[in-house]
GROMACS .gro file of C-alpha atoms in nm:
model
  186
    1UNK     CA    1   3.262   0.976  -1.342
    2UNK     CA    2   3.598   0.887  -1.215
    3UNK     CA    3   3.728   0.543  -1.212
    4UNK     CA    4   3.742   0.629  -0.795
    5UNK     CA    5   3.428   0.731  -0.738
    6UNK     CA    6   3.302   0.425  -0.935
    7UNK     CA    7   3.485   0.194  -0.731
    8UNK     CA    8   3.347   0.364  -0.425
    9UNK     CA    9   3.033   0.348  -0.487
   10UNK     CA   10   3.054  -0.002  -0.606
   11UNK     CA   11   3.191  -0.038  -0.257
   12UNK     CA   12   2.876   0.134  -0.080
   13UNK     CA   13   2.651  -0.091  -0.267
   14UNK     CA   14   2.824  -0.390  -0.172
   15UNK     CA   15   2.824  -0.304   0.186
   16UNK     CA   16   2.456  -0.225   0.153
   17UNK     CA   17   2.368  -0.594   0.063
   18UNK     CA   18   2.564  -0.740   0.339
   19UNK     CA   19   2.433  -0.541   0.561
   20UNK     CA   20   2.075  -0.637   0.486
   21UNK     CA   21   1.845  -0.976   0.344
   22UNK     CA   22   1.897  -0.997  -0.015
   23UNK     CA   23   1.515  -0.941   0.003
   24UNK     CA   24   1.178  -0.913   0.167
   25UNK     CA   25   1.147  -1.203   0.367
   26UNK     CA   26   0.818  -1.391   0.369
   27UNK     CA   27   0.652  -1.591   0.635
   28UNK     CA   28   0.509  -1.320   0.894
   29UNK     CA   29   0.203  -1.440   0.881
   30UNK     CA   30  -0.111  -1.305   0.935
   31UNK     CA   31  -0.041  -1.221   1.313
   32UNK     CA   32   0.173  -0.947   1.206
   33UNK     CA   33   0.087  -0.633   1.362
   34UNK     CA   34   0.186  -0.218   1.330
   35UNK     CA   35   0.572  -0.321   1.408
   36UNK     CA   36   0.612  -0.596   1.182
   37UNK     CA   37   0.490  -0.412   0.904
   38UNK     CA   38   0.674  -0.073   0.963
   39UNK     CA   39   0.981  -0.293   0.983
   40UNK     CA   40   0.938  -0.487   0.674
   41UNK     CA   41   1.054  -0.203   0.396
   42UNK     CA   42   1.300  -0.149   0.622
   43UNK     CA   43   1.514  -0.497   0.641
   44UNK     CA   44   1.426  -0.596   0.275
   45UNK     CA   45   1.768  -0.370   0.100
   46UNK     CA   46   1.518  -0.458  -0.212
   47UNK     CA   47   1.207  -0.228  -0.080
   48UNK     CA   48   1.438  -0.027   0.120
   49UNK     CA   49   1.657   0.090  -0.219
   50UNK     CA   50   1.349   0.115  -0.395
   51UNK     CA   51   1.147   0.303  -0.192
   52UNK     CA   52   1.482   0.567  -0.101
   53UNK     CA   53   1.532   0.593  -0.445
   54UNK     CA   54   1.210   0.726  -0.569
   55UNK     CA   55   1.254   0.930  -0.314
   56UNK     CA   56   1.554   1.073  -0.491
   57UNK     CA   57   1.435   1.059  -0.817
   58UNK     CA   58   1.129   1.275  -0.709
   59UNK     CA   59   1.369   1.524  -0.503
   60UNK     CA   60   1.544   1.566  -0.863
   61UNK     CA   61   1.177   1.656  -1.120
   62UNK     CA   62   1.031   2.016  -1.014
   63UNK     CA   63   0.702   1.808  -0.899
   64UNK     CA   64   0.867   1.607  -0.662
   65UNK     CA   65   0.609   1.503  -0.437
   66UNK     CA   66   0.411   1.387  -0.754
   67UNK     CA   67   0.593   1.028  -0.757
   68UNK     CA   68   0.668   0.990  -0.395
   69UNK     CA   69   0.264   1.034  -0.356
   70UNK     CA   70   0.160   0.811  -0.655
   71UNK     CA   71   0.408   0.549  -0.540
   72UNK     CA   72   0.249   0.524  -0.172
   73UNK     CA   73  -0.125   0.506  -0.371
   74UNK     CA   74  -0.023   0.218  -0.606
   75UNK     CA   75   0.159   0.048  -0.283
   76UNK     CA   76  -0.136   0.009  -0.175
   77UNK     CA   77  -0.362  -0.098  -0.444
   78UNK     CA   78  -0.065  -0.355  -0.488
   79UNK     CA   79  -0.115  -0.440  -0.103
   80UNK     CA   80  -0.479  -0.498  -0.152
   81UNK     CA   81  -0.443  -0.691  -0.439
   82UNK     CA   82  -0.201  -0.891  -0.253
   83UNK     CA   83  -0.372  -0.943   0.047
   84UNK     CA   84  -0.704  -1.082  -0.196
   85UNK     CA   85  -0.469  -1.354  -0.274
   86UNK     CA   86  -0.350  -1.197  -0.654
   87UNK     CA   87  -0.005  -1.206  -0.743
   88UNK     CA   88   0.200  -1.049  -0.947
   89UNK     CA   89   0.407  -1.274  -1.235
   90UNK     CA   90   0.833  -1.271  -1.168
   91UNK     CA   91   0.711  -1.061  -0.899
   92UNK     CA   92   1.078  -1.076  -0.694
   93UNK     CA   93   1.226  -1.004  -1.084
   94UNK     CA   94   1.044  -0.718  -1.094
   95UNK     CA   95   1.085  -0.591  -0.788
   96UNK     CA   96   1.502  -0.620  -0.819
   97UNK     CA   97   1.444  -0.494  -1.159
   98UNK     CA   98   1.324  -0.172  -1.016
   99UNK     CA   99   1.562  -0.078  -0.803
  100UNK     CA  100   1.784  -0.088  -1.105
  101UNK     CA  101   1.568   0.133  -1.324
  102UNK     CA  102   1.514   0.394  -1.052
  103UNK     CA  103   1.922   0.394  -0.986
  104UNK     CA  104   1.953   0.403  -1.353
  105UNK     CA  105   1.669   0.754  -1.374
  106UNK     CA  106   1.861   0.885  -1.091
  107UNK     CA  107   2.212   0.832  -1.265
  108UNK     CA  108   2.080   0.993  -1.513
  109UNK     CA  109   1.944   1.260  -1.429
  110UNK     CA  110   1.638   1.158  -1.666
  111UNK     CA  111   1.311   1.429  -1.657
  112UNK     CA  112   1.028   1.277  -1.807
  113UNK     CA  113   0.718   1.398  -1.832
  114UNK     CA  114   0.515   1.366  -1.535
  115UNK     CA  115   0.263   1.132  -1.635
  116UNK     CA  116   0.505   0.908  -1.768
  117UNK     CA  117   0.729   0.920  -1.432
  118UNK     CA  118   0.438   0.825  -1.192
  119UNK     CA  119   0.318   0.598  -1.436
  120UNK     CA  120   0.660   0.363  -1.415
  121UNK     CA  121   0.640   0.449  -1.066
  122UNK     CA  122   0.328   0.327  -0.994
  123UNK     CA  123   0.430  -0.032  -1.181
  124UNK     CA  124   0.704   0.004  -0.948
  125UNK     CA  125   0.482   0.019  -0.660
  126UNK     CA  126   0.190  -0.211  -0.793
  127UNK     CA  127   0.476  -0.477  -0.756
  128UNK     CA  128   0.653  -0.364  -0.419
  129UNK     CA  129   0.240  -0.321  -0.327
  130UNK     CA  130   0.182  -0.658  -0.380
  131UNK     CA  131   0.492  -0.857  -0.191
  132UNK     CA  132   0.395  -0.642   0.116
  133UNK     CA  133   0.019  -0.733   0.113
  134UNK     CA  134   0.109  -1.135   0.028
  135UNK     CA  135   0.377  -1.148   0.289
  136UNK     CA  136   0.217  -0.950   0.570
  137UNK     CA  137  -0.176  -0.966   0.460
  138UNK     CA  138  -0.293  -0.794   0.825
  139UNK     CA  139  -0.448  -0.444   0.828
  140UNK     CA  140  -0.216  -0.305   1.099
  141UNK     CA  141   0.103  -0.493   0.949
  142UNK     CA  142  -0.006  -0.256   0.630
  143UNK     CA  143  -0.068   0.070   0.829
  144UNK     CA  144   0.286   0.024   0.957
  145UNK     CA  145   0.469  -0.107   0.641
  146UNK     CA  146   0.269   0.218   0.446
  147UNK     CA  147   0.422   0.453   0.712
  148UNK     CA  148   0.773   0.367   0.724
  149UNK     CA  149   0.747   0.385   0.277
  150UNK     CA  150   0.635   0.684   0.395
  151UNK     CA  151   0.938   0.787   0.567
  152UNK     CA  152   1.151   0.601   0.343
  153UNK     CA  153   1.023   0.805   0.026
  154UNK     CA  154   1.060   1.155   0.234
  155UNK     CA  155   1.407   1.086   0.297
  156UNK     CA  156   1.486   1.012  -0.054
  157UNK     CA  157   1.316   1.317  -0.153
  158UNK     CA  158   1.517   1.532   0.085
  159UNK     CA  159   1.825   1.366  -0.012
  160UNK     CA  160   1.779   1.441  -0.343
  161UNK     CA  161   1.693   1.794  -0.283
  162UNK     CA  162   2.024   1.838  -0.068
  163UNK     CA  163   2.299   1.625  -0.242
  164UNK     CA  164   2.517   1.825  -0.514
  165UNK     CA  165   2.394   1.655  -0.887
  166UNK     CA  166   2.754   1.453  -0.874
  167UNK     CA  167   2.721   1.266  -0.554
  168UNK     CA  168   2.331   1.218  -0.659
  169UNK     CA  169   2.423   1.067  -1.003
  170UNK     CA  170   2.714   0.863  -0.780
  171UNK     CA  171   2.435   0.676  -0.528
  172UNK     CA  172   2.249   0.677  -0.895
  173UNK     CA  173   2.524   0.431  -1.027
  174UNK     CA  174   2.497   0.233  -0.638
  175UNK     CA  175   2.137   0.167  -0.668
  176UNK     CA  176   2.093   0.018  -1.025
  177UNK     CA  177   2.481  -0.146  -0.964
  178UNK     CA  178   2.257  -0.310  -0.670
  179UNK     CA  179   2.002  -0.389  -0.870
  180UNK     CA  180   2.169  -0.584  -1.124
  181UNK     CA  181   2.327  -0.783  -0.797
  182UNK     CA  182   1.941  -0.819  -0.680
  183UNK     CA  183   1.847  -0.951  -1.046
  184UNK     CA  184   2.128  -1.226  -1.012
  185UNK     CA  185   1.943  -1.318  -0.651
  186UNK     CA  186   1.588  -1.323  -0.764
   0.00000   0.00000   0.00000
């Protein structure tokens, strides 16, 4: 990768967490309804990077709805858990540290096997899961906060279906170059 693409990407992902909170804010409560919830992966750059990026990931293996899917079924068991009161250890670590890892798989282009994708994209989720359900622990805060991961996962997929392998391996570099920003936060 050029030295000028690198710098402009390293621009994008700057941009991207000044545009946004550093990440997913707490303190909705439990009167947090449909709105609240669809809105929360989408003003958290953490959950929205994430969630985009498997997306793209999943747009680049030949089973690409396989991780999108498993990453929406281990939101929610993460959710659940969360909403039961469980936490997850260094859980905004973890959750920075994935957006890293999936920039990093996207970078790189990396096909592994398909069980072993959804599996580290169901950890991913377990944790991204399990913020949601602590921070907004109502059940129509969670039917709105699953739809817009939803979304969020279909457009990454369609991105990476449509964006030539250079500019995919370029946001690649963005999202685990905002990662390691996210890690510093946490």
């Amino acid at each position: 990768m050029s030295a000028r693409l690198m710098k402009k990407t390293a621009a994008v992902a700057a941009l991207c967490l000044l545009a946004l909170p550093a990440m997913a804010h707490p303190g909705h409560g439990e009167s947090a309804g449909f709105l609240a919830g669809f809105a929360h992966p989408l003003s958290g750059v953490d959950h929205l990077l994430a969630m985009l990026g498997v997306g793209i990931w999943g747009g680049q293996q030949r089973g690409g709805w396989a991780q999108p899917a498993t990453f929406l079924g281990m939101m929610l068991l993460g959710a659940l858990a969360g909403m039961a009161g469980l936490t997850v250890p260094g859980l905004e670590t973890g959750i920075a540290a994935t957006v890293a890892l999936v920039g990093l798989a996207i970078a790189l282009a990396l096909a592994l096997p398909s069980w072993l994708g959804m599996g580290l994209v169901g950890l991913f989720a377990l944790a991204h899961g399990n913020a949601h359900g602590q921070e907004l622990p109502a059940t129509a805060a969670a039917c709105g906060f699953m739809l817009a991961s939803a979304v969020l996962l279909c457009a990454g997929r369609f991105i990476g279906q449509v964006l030539a392998e250079r500019m995919l391996r370029g946001a690649g570099v963005a999202l685990t170059a905002a990662g390691v920003v996210l890690l510093g936060l946490a």
